[in-house]
Amino acid sequence: APAPPSPPASGVRPPVVVAGAGPAGLTASLALARAGRAVELLEAGDGVGGLARTVERDGFRFDVGGHRFFTRVPEVRALWEELLGADLITRRRRSRILFHGRFFDYPITLRSALAGLGLVEGGRIGLSFARARLRPIRPEASIADWLTNQFGRRLFETFFRGYTEKVWGLPCEDIDAEWAAQRIRGLSLRSALADALRRGRGGQRTLVTEFEYPRLGPGMLWERMRRGVEDAGGRVRLGERLVRIRHRAGAVVEVETAGARGATTLAPSHLVSTIPLRDLVRAFEPAAPAEVRAAAAGLRYRDFLQVALVLEGPDPFPDTWLYLHDRGLRAGRVQNFRAWSPELVPSPDRACVGLEYFCAAGDDLWESPDAALISLAATELASLGLGAPGRIAGGHVVRMRDAYPVYDPGHRQRLATIRRWLEGLGNLVVAGRNGTHRYNNMDHSMLAGLFAARTVAGDPQDLWSVAVDGPFEAEPPVARPVR
C-alpha cells in the first residue's frame, strides 16, 4: 500500500505536482520553482526531454526527433539564451527529398520537380496545380484535400501521399486537414517560390534555412532546466510515474505514483499534466464518466524508433536530414548528426546517421530485436547508395512511445468531450503535445509550460490553443512572470 501523504507544515503551501518531464513539464516546473513554489516533477523514464531528448551511446549523441531551435516567442528565446549562452550555435538547414534515386528540394519547388522528373511530367504537374487553384476542394476535410489544393493532385500523389501515409499509418483521406493547417500552414508551390526570394530568418517556419542548435544536442537544454528546477528547491523524480489521481468536489486531492522505490502519494495544490490524455483519464478515482473514458481510449498515437548507424569514413550526405518517399523503404527519414552539430560525432574518421521508423507499439518493427533493426537500417541505407554494408561500425536503437498525436476522424469530438469534463477540476492544468493532443512545435510546448505556470499562479490561460503557428507567428503571445 502507498505511504499516506504527509500534511504540509503550517504555513507551507502544498506542492505543485507536474507529470512528465518533456519541454512543457520542465518549463512549467522551472517557472514555478523560481517563483518559490514547491514542485514535484514526475518522469516515468530515466531522463528528461521526452521526444526532444539527446541520447548518448559510446560517445555518439543522437537527437531523437531532429529539433531545430527557431522561434518568434521572445520568452522562449530568452530561456534558450539564458540556459545555453554560447553553447547555442547557428546552423544552416539543408533538407532534401530522396525519391527514386534522385534528390529534390525540400520544400518541393517547380524547378526541382522539373529537373528530377523531366519536362513532360513537370508540365503535367504544372497543369494539375493550375486546376487546383482554379477549382480547389471545399471544404478541406482531409490532408489529401489540403495538399491537393496547395500542390495539385499530381504532385500530391507523386511526392506526398506515400511519405504521409508512411508517417501516420493511415490513408491521407483519414487524416484531418487540421494537422496540415497547424504544422505547414502557408506552404504551397506559390509560397515556396515567394519565400525563395527572402530566405533566412524572416521566412516561414517550414521554409527557414538557418536555425540555432545546442552544440551537444537538445539534451543540454533539458539537463540545465532540470538542474534549474533542483537549484530552486524543486524535486525531479525520474523513473516514477503517475498511476492514480483521486478527486473530490471538483478538485484533485491526491496523486499516487509508482516507481523503483515503490508507491507514494502526494497531496498537491495543483496537478500539471503533460502525459497523454489517454493515460491521464484512466488514472482518475473515482473513474471519469463512461463517455469521457471512451473518448480518451479512442485517441490514437504514432510511435517511433530510430536506428543510429556508426559508419567508417566521411558523412554520406551533407543534409541535416533526407526525407525518404519511396514506398519500398520502411524508413521515413535519415538524419546526418554531424550536420546538426559537429560535436555530436566524436571521431573525425566516423560518421553517424539515424534512420527514423514510424510504427505502432506491438507491430513487427517495434517488436523486432535491435540486431534485426540495425540490419534493416544498414540494408536500406545501402539501397539508397548512402553507405555500403562494409562501412557499418556499429548501431544503436532508440524507441519512443506516443511520439505523435494522430489527427484522425473524430479526434476533435473526442477532445471536446474530454476537455468539458477535465475543466470541472479546478486545480488540474493540462499542457504540451500529449497533454492537449496537439502536435506542438518544441517552442510552443515550452510556451505551454509557461502558460501552465501562470495558470497555477492564478492567471488562467487557454492551454488548448497553444499550438497554432498562424496567430502566434504573426503576434507572439506574452508569457508574463509567475508570481
GROMACS .gro file of C-alpha atoms in nm:
model
  483
    1ALA     CA    1   0.000   0.000   0.000
    2PRO     CA    2   0.125   0.351  -0.074
    3ALA     CA    3   0.252   0.558   0.213
    4PRO     CA    4  -0.006   0.814   0.326
    5PRO     CA    5   0.064   1.171   0.223
    6SER     CA    6   0.233   1.388   0.479
    7PRO     CA    7   0.044   1.705   0.570
    8PRO     CA    8   0.236   2.021   0.485
    9ALA     CA    9   0.390   2.214   0.769
   10SER     CA   10   0.189   2.505   0.899
   11GLY     CA   11   0.210   2.800   0.662
   12VAL     CA   12   0.374   2.592   0.383
   13ARG     CA   13   0.184   2.560   0.057
   14PRO     CA   14   0.140   2.203  -0.073
   15PRO     CA   15   0.347   2.116  -0.379
   16VAL     CA   16   0.254   2.150  -0.742
   17VAL     CA   17   0.285   1.804  -0.898
   18VAL     CA   18   0.395   1.807  -1.263
   19ALA     CA   19   0.356   1.483  -1.460
   20GLY     CA   20   0.600   1.443  -1.749
   21ALA     CA   21   0.948   1.596  -1.791
   22GLY     CA   22   0.930   1.688  -2.158
   23PRO     CA   23   0.964   2.050  -2.279
   24ALA     CA   24   0.627   2.162  -2.136
   25GLY     CA   25   0.667   1.988  -1.799
   26LEU     CA   26   1.024   2.109  -1.748
   27THR     CA   27   0.939   2.467  -1.842
   28ALA     CA   28   0.637   2.476  -1.609
   29SER     CA   29   0.843   2.326  -1.327
   30LEU     CA   30   1.127   2.574  -1.372
   31ALA     CA   31   0.894   2.875  -1.378
   32LEU     CA   32   0.705   2.758  -1.070
   33ALA     CA   33   1.017   2.665  -0.872
   34ARG     CA   34   1.176   3.000  -0.948
   35ALA     CA   35   0.858   3.167  -0.824
   36GLY     CA   36   0.902   2.994  -0.489
   37ARG     CA   37   0.651   2.714  -0.534
   38ALA     CA   38   0.728   2.363  -0.414
   39VAL     CA   39   0.746   2.141  -0.722
   40GLU     CA   40   0.743   1.762  -0.759
   41LEU     CA   41   0.824   1.672  -1.122
   42LEU     CA   42   0.744   1.311  -1.212
   43GLU     CA   43   0.903   1.138  -1.512
   44ALA     CA   44   0.839   0.773  -1.594
   45GLY     CA   45   1.157   0.742  -1.798
   46ASP     CA   46   1.520   0.757  -1.696
   47GLY     CA   47   1.590   1.101  -1.841
   48VAL     CA   48   1.434   1.436  -1.923
   49GLY     CA   49   1.338   1.595  -2.254
   50GLY     CA   50   1.082   1.350  -2.393
   51LEU     CA   51   1.097   1.315  -2.772
   52ALA     CA   52   1.335   1.615  -2.778
   53ARG     CA   53   1.597   1.447  -2.561
   54THR     CA   54   1.951   1.360  -2.666
   55VAL     CA   55   2.069   1.000  -2.627
   56GLU     CA   56   2.441   0.924  -2.584
   57ARG     CA   57   2.591   0.587  -2.673
   58ASP     CA   58   2.967   0.520  -2.688
   59GLY     CA   59   3.034   0.894  -2.711
   60PHE     CA   60   2.796   0.946  -3.005
   61ARG     CA   61   2.497   1.171  -2.943
   62PHE     CA   62   2.161   1.130  -3.117
   63ASP     CA   63   1.888   1.393  -3.138
   64VAL     CA   64   1.593   1.155  -3.124
   65GLY     CA   65   1.346   1.357  -3.329
   66GLY     CA   66   1.555   1.624  -3.500
   67HIS     CA   67   1.481   1.961  -3.335
   68ARG     CA   68   1.559   2.297  -3.490
   69PHE     CA   69   1.579   2.585  -3.242
   70PHE     CA   70   1.376   2.854  -3.417
   71THR     CA   71   1.109   3.069  -3.253
   72ARG     CA   72   0.938   3.405  -3.260
   73VAL     CA   73   0.823   3.374  -2.898
   74PRO     CA   74   1.051   3.612  -2.702
   75GLU     CA   75   1.010   3.439  -2.364
   76VAL     CA   76   1.119   3.105  -2.510
   77ARG     CA   77   1.416   3.264  -2.684
   78ALA     CA   78   1.515   3.431  -2.358
   79LEU     CA   79   1.519   3.092  -2.183
   80TRP     CA   80   1.733   2.940  -2.458
   81GLU     CA   81   1.983   3.224  -2.440
   82GLU     CA   82   1.993   3.224  -2.060
   83LEU     CA   83   2.042   2.848  -2.023
   84LEU     CA   84   2.260   2.778  -2.327
   85GLY     CA   85   2.450   3.101  -2.393
   86ALA     CA   86   2.748   3.038  -2.619
   87ASP     CA   87   2.653   2.670  -2.645
   88LEU     CA   88   2.371   2.771  -2.882
   89ILE     CA   89   2.532   2.762  -3.225
   90THR     CA   90   2.397   2.876  -3.562
   91ARG     CA   91   2.349   2.609  -3.829
   92ARG     CA   92   2.246   2.613  -4.192
   93ARG     CA   93   1.945   2.400  -4.269
   94ARG     CA   94   1.967   2.172  -4.569
   95SER     CA   95   1.695   1.913  -4.615
   96ARG     CA   96   1.605   1.729  -4.933
   97ILE     CA   97   1.376   1.456  -5.060
   98LEU     CA   98   1.542   1.140  -5.190
   99PHE     CA   99   1.298   0.974  -5.428
  100HIS     CA  100   1.370   0.702  -5.683
  101GLY     CA  101   1.742   0.772  -5.654
  102ARG     CA  102   1.708   1.145  -5.723
  103PHE     CA  103   1.737   1.442  -5.490
  104PHE     CA  104   1.463   1.706  -5.481
  105ASP     CA  105   1.438   2.033  -5.293
  106TYR     CA  106   1.251   2.036  -4.967
  107PRO     CA  107   1.013   2.213  -4.964
  108ILE     CA  108   0.949   2.096  -5.320
  109THR     CA  109   0.983   2.358  -5.595
  110LEU     CA  110   0.882   2.353  -5.962
  111ARG     CA  111   1.247   2.390  -6.063
  112SER     CA  112   1.342   2.083  -5.860
  113ALA     CA  113   1.044   1.882  -5.984
  114LEU     CA  114   1.125   1.967  -6.345
  115ALA     CA  115   1.491   1.875  -6.303
  116GLY     CA  116   1.410   1.543  -6.141
  117LEU     CA  117   1.100   1.434  -6.330
  118GLY     CA  118   1.155   1.586  -6.673
  119LEU     CA  119   0.969   1.845  -6.877
  120VAL     CA  120   0.675   1.623  -6.969
  121GLU     CA  121   0.594   1.521  -6.613
  122GLY     CA  122   0.675   1.873  -6.496
  123GLY     CA  123   0.420   2.010  -6.740
  124ARG     CA  124   0.157   1.771  -6.610
  125ILE     CA  125   0.234   1.880  -6.254
  126GLY     CA  126   0.202   2.247  -6.359
  127LEU     CA  127  -0.136   2.184  -6.522
  128SER     CA  128  -0.254   1.990  -6.220
  129PHE     CA  129  -0.151   2.278  -5.993
  130ALA     CA  130  -0.336   2.526  -6.214
  131ARG     CA  131  -0.652   2.315  -6.196
  132ALA     CA  132  -0.625   2.300  -5.818
  133ARG     CA  133  -0.601   2.679  -5.796
  134LEU     CA  134  -0.898   2.727  -6.026
  135ARG     CA  135  -1.118   2.461  -5.866
  136PRO     CA  136  -1.000   2.396  -5.509
  137ILE     CA  137  -1.160   2.126  -5.297
  138ARG     CA  138  -1.404   2.274  -5.047
  139PRO     CA  139  -1.430   2.209  -4.761
  140GLU     CA  140  -1.080   2.081  -4.689
  141ALA     CA  141  -1.171   1.783  -4.471
  142SER     CA  142  -0.855   1.573  -4.501
  143ILE     CA  143  -0.485   1.621  -4.555
  144ALA     CA  144  -0.540   1.479  -4.905
  145ASP     CA  145  -0.770   1.774  -4.978
  146TRP     CA  146  -0.530   2.025  -4.824
  147LEU     CA  147  -0.221   1.901  -5.009
  148THR     CA  148  -0.409   1.873  -5.338
  149ASN     CA  149  -0.522   2.235  -5.307
  150GLN     CA  150  -0.170   2.355  -5.228
  151PHE     CA  151   0.028   2.148  -5.480
  152GLY     CA  152  -0.212   1.994  -5.728
  153ARG     CA  153  -0.330   1.633  -5.740
  154ARG     CA  154  -0.037   1.503  -5.945
  155LEU     CA  155   0.240   1.639  -5.721
  156PHE     CA  156   0.048   1.528  -5.412
  157GLU     CA  157   0.028   1.172  -5.545
  158THR     CA  158   0.393   1.176  -5.657
  159PHE     CA  159   0.564   1.321  -5.350
  160PHE     CA  160   0.331   1.349  -5.055
  161ARG     CA  161   0.091   1.057  -5.033
  162GLY     CA  162   0.346   0.778  -4.984
  163TYR     CA  163   0.550   0.965  -4.725
  164THR     CA  164   0.250   1.096  -4.531
  165GLU     CA  165   0.090   0.751  -4.510
  166LYS     CA  166   0.424   0.602  -4.403
  167VAL     CA  167   0.446   0.850  -4.117
  168TRP     CA  168   0.089   0.818  -3.991
  169GLY     CA  169  -0.003   0.462  -4.086
  170LEU     CA  170  -0.336   0.589  -4.224
  171PRO     CA  171  -0.473   0.678  -4.569
  172CYS     CA  172  -0.440   1.052  -4.633
  173GLU     CA  173  -0.818   1.069  -4.659
  174ASP     CA  174  -0.838   0.964  -4.291
  175ILE     CA  175  -0.602   1.234  -4.159
  176ASP     CA  176  -0.768   1.560  -4.055
  177ALA     CA  177  -0.668   1.869  -4.255
  178GLU     CA  178  -0.619   2.043  -3.919
  179TRP     CA  179  -0.275   1.881  -3.893
  180ALA     CA  180  -0.152   2.040  -4.215
  181ALA     CA  181  -0.312   2.375  -4.135
  182GLN     CA  182  -0.131   2.375  -3.799
  183ARG     CA  183   0.209   2.236  -3.896
  184ILE     CA  184   0.271   2.356  -4.253
  185ARG     CA  185   0.030   2.644  -4.285
  186GLY     CA  186   0.103   2.871  -4.581
  187LEU     CA  187   0.322   2.618  -4.763
  188SER     CA  188   0.248   2.575  -5.134
  189LEU     CA  189   0.432   2.594  -5.465
  190ARG     CA  190   0.348   2.964  -5.485
  191SER     CA  191   0.461   3.040  -5.128
  192ALA     CA  192   0.781   2.836  -5.175
  193LEU     CA  193   0.872   3.046  -5.478
  194ALA     CA  194   0.796   3.372  -5.298
  195ASP     CA  195   0.990   3.264  -4.992
  196ALA     CA  196   1.294   3.175  -5.202
  197LEU     CA  197   1.333   3.550  -5.260
  198ARG     CA  198   1.357   3.619  -4.886
  199ARG     CA  199   1.508   3.304  -4.744
  200GLY     CA  200   1.656   3.306  -4.395
  201ARG     CA  201   1.530   3.415  -4.058
  202GLY     CA  202   1.239   3.614  -4.198
  203GLY     CA  203   1.077   3.325  -4.384
  204GLN     CA  204   0.809   3.084  -4.279
  205ARG     CA  205   0.892   2.826  -4.013
  206THR     CA  206   0.857   2.543  -4.267
  207LEU     CA  207   1.094   2.717  -4.511
  208VAL     CA  208   1.353   2.868  -4.278
  209THR     CA  209   1.710   2.786  -4.383
  210GLU     CA  210   1.904   2.895  -4.075
  211PHE     CA  211   1.844   2.786  -3.719
  212GLU     CA  212   2.017   2.754  -3.384
  213TYR     CA  213   2.111   2.433  -3.210
  214PRO     CA  214   2.285   2.332  -2.885
  215ARG     CA  215   2.635   2.213  -2.965
  216LEU     CA  216   2.581   1.881  -2.779
  217GLY     CA  217   2.218   1.841  -2.881
  218PRO     CA  218   1.887   1.949  -2.721
  219GLY     CA  219   1.965   1.742  -2.413
  220MET     CA  220   2.194   2.025  -2.299
  221LEU     CA  221   1.889   2.248  -2.254
  222TRP     CA  222   1.677   1.990  -2.071
  223GLU     CA  223   1.955   1.893  -1.830
  224ARG     CA  224   2.017   2.257  -1.745
  225MET     CA  225   1.646   2.309  -1.690
  226ARG     CA  226   1.643   2.006  -1.464
  227ARG     CA  227   1.930   2.150  -1.260
  228GLY     CA  228   1.749   2.483  -1.250
  229VAL     CA  229   1.440   2.318  -1.101
  230GLU     CA  230   1.650   2.143  -0.838
  231ASP     CA  231   1.858   2.454  -0.761
  232ALA     CA  232   1.532   2.642  -0.697
  233GLY     CA  233   1.419   2.378  -0.449
  234GLY     CA  234   1.207   2.152  -0.672
  235ARG     CA  235   1.242   1.775  -0.697
  236VAL     CA  236   1.278   1.579  -1.022
  237ARG     CA  237   1.170   1.218  -0.967
  238LEU     CA  238   1.295   1.002  -1.254
  239GLY     CA  239   1.158   0.651  -1.302
  240GLU     CA  240   0.838   0.748  -1.124
  241ARG     CA  241   0.503   0.758  -1.300
  242LEU     CA  242   0.162   0.887  -1.207
  243VAL     CA  243  -0.078   0.592  -1.165
  244ARG     CA  244  -0.381   0.729  -0.977
  245ILE     CA  245  -0.550   1.065  -0.933
  246ARG     CA  246  -0.803   1.096  -0.655
  247HIS     CA  247  -1.050   1.381  -0.682
  248ARG     CA  248  -1.333   1.518  -0.476
  249ALA     CA  249  -1.572   1.814  -0.505
  250GLY     CA  250  -1.419   1.938  -0.830
  251ALA     CA  251  -1.054   1.921  -0.728
  252VAL     CA  252  -0.759   1.683  -0.736
  253VAL     CA  253  -0.686   1.595  -0.374
  254GLU     CA  254  -0.422   1.324  -0.404
  255VAL     CA  255  -0.199   1.159  -0.661
  256GLU     CA  256  -0.037   0.820  -0.634
  257THR     CA  257   0.292   0.737  -0.804
  258ALA     CA  258   0.480   0.415  -0.874
  259GLY     CA  259   0.850   0.361  -0.927
  260ALA     CA  260   1.154   0.164  -0.823
  261ARG     CA  261   1.111   0.294  -0.467
  262GLY     CA  262   0.755   0.165  -0.451
  263ALA     CA  263   0.428   0.357  -0.433
  264THR     CA  264   0.399   0.704  -0.283
  265THR     CA  265   0.122   0.958  -0.254
  266LEU     CA  266   0.126   1.336  -0.274
  267ALA     CA  267  -0.142   1.591  -0.182
  268PRO     CA  268  -0.090   1.867  -0.440
  269SER     CA  269  -0.217   2.221  -0.461
  270HIS     CA  270  -0.233   2.168  -0.838
  271LEU     CA  271  -0.161   1.892  -1.088
  272VAL     CA  272   0.000   1.993  -1.418
  273SER     CA  273  -0.025   1.703  -1.662
  274THR     CA  274   0.175   1.672  -1.984
  275ILE     CA  275   0.124   1.295  -2.018
  276PRO     CA  276  -0.104   1.150  -2.289
  277LEU     CA  277  -0.470   1.230  -2.229
  278ARG     CA  278  -0.544   0.860  -2.272
  279ASP     CA  279  -0.332   0.780  -1.966
  280LEU     CA  280  -0.449   1.081  -1.766
  281VAL     CA  281  -0.818   0.997  -1.797
  282ARG     CA  282  -0.784   0.634  -1.699
  283ALA     CA  283  -0.595   0.727  -1.382
  284PHE     CA  284  -0.889   0.902  -1.214
  285GLU     CA  285  -1.051   0.766  -0.898
  286PRO     CA  286  -1.349   0.785  -0.893
  287ALA     CA  287  -1.341   0.699  -1.261
  288ALA     CA  288  -1.429   0.958  -1.522
  289PRO     CA  289  -1.773   0.918  -1.682
  290ALA     CA  290  -1.804   0.638  -1.938
  291GLU     CA  291  -1.823   0.874  -2.237
  292VAL     CA  292  -1.504   1.051  -2.126
  293ARG     CA  293  -1.319   0.721  -2.081
  294ALA     CA  294  -1.437   0.605  -2.424
  295ALA     CA  295  -1.324   0.931  -2.584
  296ALA     CA  296  -0.979   0.905  -2.423
  297ALA     CA  297  -0.941   0.540  -2.519
  298GLY     CA  298  -1.021   0.636  -2.879
  299LEU     CA  299  -0.730   0.881  -2.908
  300ARG     CA  300  -0.451   0.742  -3.122
  301TYR     CA  301  -0.075   0.796  -3.113
  302ARG     CA  302   0.203   0.715  -3.356
  303ASP     CA  303   0.513   0.556  -3.206
  304PHE     CA  304   0.865   0.598  -3.334
  305LEU     CA  305   1.205   0.434  -3.332
  306GLN     CA  306   1.542   0.548  -3.454
  307VAL     CA  307   1.831   0.331  -3.563
  308ALA     CA  308   2.162   0.516  -3.534
  309LEU     CA  309   2.436   0.369  -3.750
  310VAL     CA  310   2.804   0.450  -3.700
  311LEU     CA  311   2.991   0.443  -4.031
  312GLU     CA  312   3.358   0.431  -4.110
  313GLY     CA  313   3.472   0.724  -4.321
  314PRO     CA  314   3.311   1.056  -4.416
  315ASP     CA  315   2.950   1.167  -4.393
  316PRO     CA  316   2.741   1.005  -4.669
  317PHE     CA  317   2.543   1.326  -4.736
  318PRO     CA  318   2.561   1.690  -4.619
  319ASP     CA  319   2.195   1.743  -4.519
  320THR     CA  320   2.057   1.760  -4.167
  321TRP     CA  321   1.809   1.502  -4.290
  322LEU     CA  322   1.668   1.343  -4.603
  323TYR     CA  323   1.301   1.258  -4.649
  324LEU     CA  324   1.262   0.909  -4.791
  325HIS     CA  325   0.947   0.899  -5.003
  326ASP     CA  326   0.992   0.561  -5.171
  327ARG     CA  327   0.713   0.328  -5.061
  328GLY     CA  328   0.950   0.030  -5.070
  329LEU     CA  329   1.153   0.171  -4.780
  330ARG     CA  330   1.035   0.126  -4.422
  331ALA     CA  331   1.240   0.428  -4.304
  332GLY     CA  332   1.077   0.770  -4.336
  333ARG     CA  333   1.378   0.996  -4.281
  334VAL     CA  334   1.751   0.972  -4.226
  335GLN     CA  335   1.948   1.225  -4.021
  336ASN     CA  336   2.316   1.315  -4.050
  337PHE     CA  337   2.406   1.405  -3.694
  338ARG     CA  338   2.727   1.591  -3.778
  339ALA     CA  339   2.522   1.832  -3.994
  340TRP     CA  340   2.327   1.928  -3.680
  341SER     CA  341   2.646   1.982  -3.479
  342PRO     CA  342   2.999   1.852  -3.538
  343GLU     CA  343   3.024   1.772  -3.166
  344LEU     CA  344   2.754   1.507  -3.182
  345VAL     CA  345   3.006   1.282  -3.359
  346PRO     CA  346   3.324   1.241  -3.151
  347SER     CA  347   3.552   1.090  -3.416
  348PRO     CA  348   3.663   1.266  -3.737
  349ASP     CA  349   3.701   0.932  -3.918
  350ARG     CA  350   3.348   0.820  -3.834
  351ALA     CA  351   3.005   0.933  -3.949
  352CYS     CA  352   2.677   0.877  -3.769
  353VAL     CA  353   2.334   0.870  -3.930
  354GLY     CA  354   1.992   0.796  -3.784
  355LEU     CA  355   1.718   0.619  -3.979
  356GLU     CA  356   1.372   0.702  -3.846
  357TYR     CA  357   1.089   0.449  -3.849
  358PHE     CA  358   0.728   0.541  -3.774
  359CYS     CA  359   0.542   0.248  -3.624
  360ALA     CA  360   0.295   0.128  -3.361
  361ALA     CA  361   0.393  -0.036  -3.034
  362GLY     CA  362   0.340  -0.408  -3.080
  363ASP     CA  363   0.383  -0.418  -3.459
  364ASP     CA  364   0.661  -0.604  -3.638
  365LEU     CA  365   0.901  -0.309  -3.638
  366TRP     CA  366   0.851  -0.224  -3.272
  367GLU     CA  367   0.894  -0.586  -3.162
  368SER     CA  368   1.199  -0.657  -3.379
  369PRO     CA  369   1.521  -0.722  -3.187
  370ASP     CA  370   1.776  -0.443  -3.201
  371ALA     CA  371   2.011  -0.654  -3.413
  372ALA     CA  372   1.738  -0.708  -3.675
  373LEU     CA  373   1.658  -0.336  -3.683
  374ILE     CA  374   2.024  -0.246  -3.725
  375SER     CA  375   2.046  -0.495  -4.013
  376LEU     CA  376   1.732  -0.349  -4.175
  377ALA     CA  377   1.865   0.005  -4.143
  378ALA     CA  378   2.202  -0.094  -4.290
  379THR     CA  379   2.030  -0.265  -4.583
  380GLU     CA  380   1.807   0.035  -4.653
  381LEU     CA  381   2.097   0.280  -4.626
  382ALA     CA  382   2.291   0.071  -4.878
  383SER     CA  383   1.991   0.057  -5.114
  384LEU     CA  384   1.990   0.437  -5.114
  385GLY     CA  385   2.357   0.445  -5.210
  386LEU     CA  386   2.447   0.616  -4.885
  387GLY     CA  387   2.652   0.355  -4.704
  388ALA     CA  388   2.793   0.020  -4.812
  389PRO     CA  389   2.742  -0.258  -4.554
  390GLY     CA  390   3.118  -0.281  -4.505
  391ARG     CA  391   3.121   0.073  -4.364
  392ILE     CA  392   2.893  -0.011  -4.071
  393ALA     CA  393   3.095   0.005  -3.749
  394GLY     CA  394   2.805  -0.019  -3.502
  395GLY     CA  395   2.442   0.058  -3.438
  396HIS     CA  396   2.202   0.162  -3.163
  397VAL     CA  397   1.821   0.164  -3.134
  398VAL     CA  398   1.606   0.418  -2.951
  399ARG     CA  399   1.229   0.360  -2.910
  400MET     CA  400   0.970   0.629  -2.824
  401ARG     CA  401   0.608   0.560  -2.727
  402ASP     CA  402   0.332   0.812  -2.804
  403ALA     CA  403   0.560   1.036  -3.010
  404TYR     CA  404   0.293   1.190  -3.233
  405PRO     CA  405  -0.077   1.252  -3.154
  406VAL     CA  406  -0.285   1.135  -3.450
  407TYR     CA  407  -0.541   1.370  -3.606
  408ASP     CA  408  -0.781   1.102  -3.726
  409PRO     CA  409  -1.156   1.142  -3.796
  410GLY     CA  410  -1.342   1.210  -3.475
  411HIS     CA  411  -1.044   1.325  -3.269
  412ARG     CA  412  -1.183   1.678  -3.230
  413GLN     CA  413  -1.511   1.547  -3.091
  414ARG     CA  414  -1.323   1.320  -2.851
  415LEU     CA  415  -1.110   1.610  -2.730
  416ALA     CA  416  -1.417   1.827  -2.675
  417THR     CA  417  -1.573   1.554  -2.459
  418ILE     CA  418  -1.256   1.512  -2.253
  419ARG     CA  419  -1.199   1.885  -2.217
  420ARG     CA  420  -1.551   1.955  -2.086
  421TRP     CA  421  -1.503   1.706  -1.806
  422LEU     CA  422  -1.145   1.799  -1.717
  423GLU     CA  423  -1.240   2.166  -1.686
  424GLY     CA  424  -1.459   2.070  -1.391
  425LEU     CA  425  -1.141   2.002  -1.191
  426GLY     CA  426  -1.029   2.346  -1.082
  427ASN     CA  427  -0.672   2.261  -0.987
  428LEU     CA  428  -0.585   2.044  -1.289
  429VAL     CA  429  -0.389   2.201  -1.576
  430VAL     CA  430  -0.303   2.018  -1.898
  431ALA     CA  431  -0.019   2.132  -2.124
  432GLY     CA  432   0.210   2.026  -2.404
  433ARG     CA  433   0.190   1.797  -2.705
  434ASN     CA  434   0.040   1.492  -2.539
  435GLY     CA  435  -0.124   1.686  -2.257
  436THR     CA  436  -0.362   1.850  -2.507
  437HIS     CA  437  -0.324   1.605  -2.800
  438ARG     CA  438  -0.185   1.883  -3.019
  439TYR     CA  439   0.114   1.843  -3.250
  440ASN     CA  440   0.311   2.130  -3.092
  441ASN     CA  441   0.646   2.254  -3.204
  442MET     CA  442   0.908   2.240  -2.930
  443ASP     CA  443   0.895   2.614  -2.863
  444HIS     CA  444   0.516   2.608  -2.836
  445SER     CA  445   0.540   2.324  -2.586
  446MET     CA  446   0.773   2.539  -2.379
  447LEU     CA  447   0.532   2.830  -2.411
  448ALA     CA  448   0.255   2.599  -2.291
  449GLY     CA  449   0.469   2.524  -1.986
  450LEU     CA  450   0.498   2.896  -1.912
  451PHE     CA  451   0.123   2.937  -1.954
  452ALA     CA  452   0.061   2.639  -1.724
  453ALA     CA  453   0.274   2.802  -1.455
  454ARG     CA  454   0.078   3.127  -1.492
  455THR     CA  455  -0.248   2.937  -1.462
  456VAL     CA  456  -0.133   2.773  -1.139
  457ALA     CA  457  -0.036   3.118  -1.011
  458GLY     CA  458  -0.392   3.243  -1.062
  459ASP     CA  459  -0.366   3.395  -1.411
  460PRO     CA  460  -0.569   3.146  -1.621
  461GLN     CA  461  -0.461   3.073  -1.979
  462ASP     CA  462  -0.620   2.869  -2.257
  463LEU     CA  463  -0.367   2.585  -2.278
  464TRP     CA  464  -0.566   2.410  -2.552
  465SER     CA  465  -0.484   2.680  -2.809
  466VAL     CA  466  -0.105   2.686  -2.772
  467ALA     CA  467  -0.022   2.506  -3.093
  468VAL     CA  468  -0.133   2.717  -3.388
  469ASP     CA  469   0.154   2.876  -3.581
  470GLY     CA  470  -0.057   3.137  -3.758
  471PRO     CA  471  -0.162   3.376  -3.480
  472PHE     CA  472   0.145   3.303  -3.268
  473GLU     CA  473   0.383   3.372  -3.555
  474ALA     CA  474   0.207   3.695  -3.652
  475GLU     CA  475   0.171   3.827  -3.299
  476PRO     CA  476   0.373   3.630  -3.043
  477PRO     CA  477   0.196   3.587  -2.710
  478VAL     CA  478   0.349   3.727  -2.394
  479ALA     CA  479   0.422   3.492  -2.105
  480ARG     CA  480   0.438   3.717  -1.802
  481PRO     CA  481   0.646   3.617  -1.497
  482VAL     CA  482   0.489   3.380  -1.245
  483ARG     CA  483   0.412   3.532  -0.906
   0.00000   0.00000   0.00000
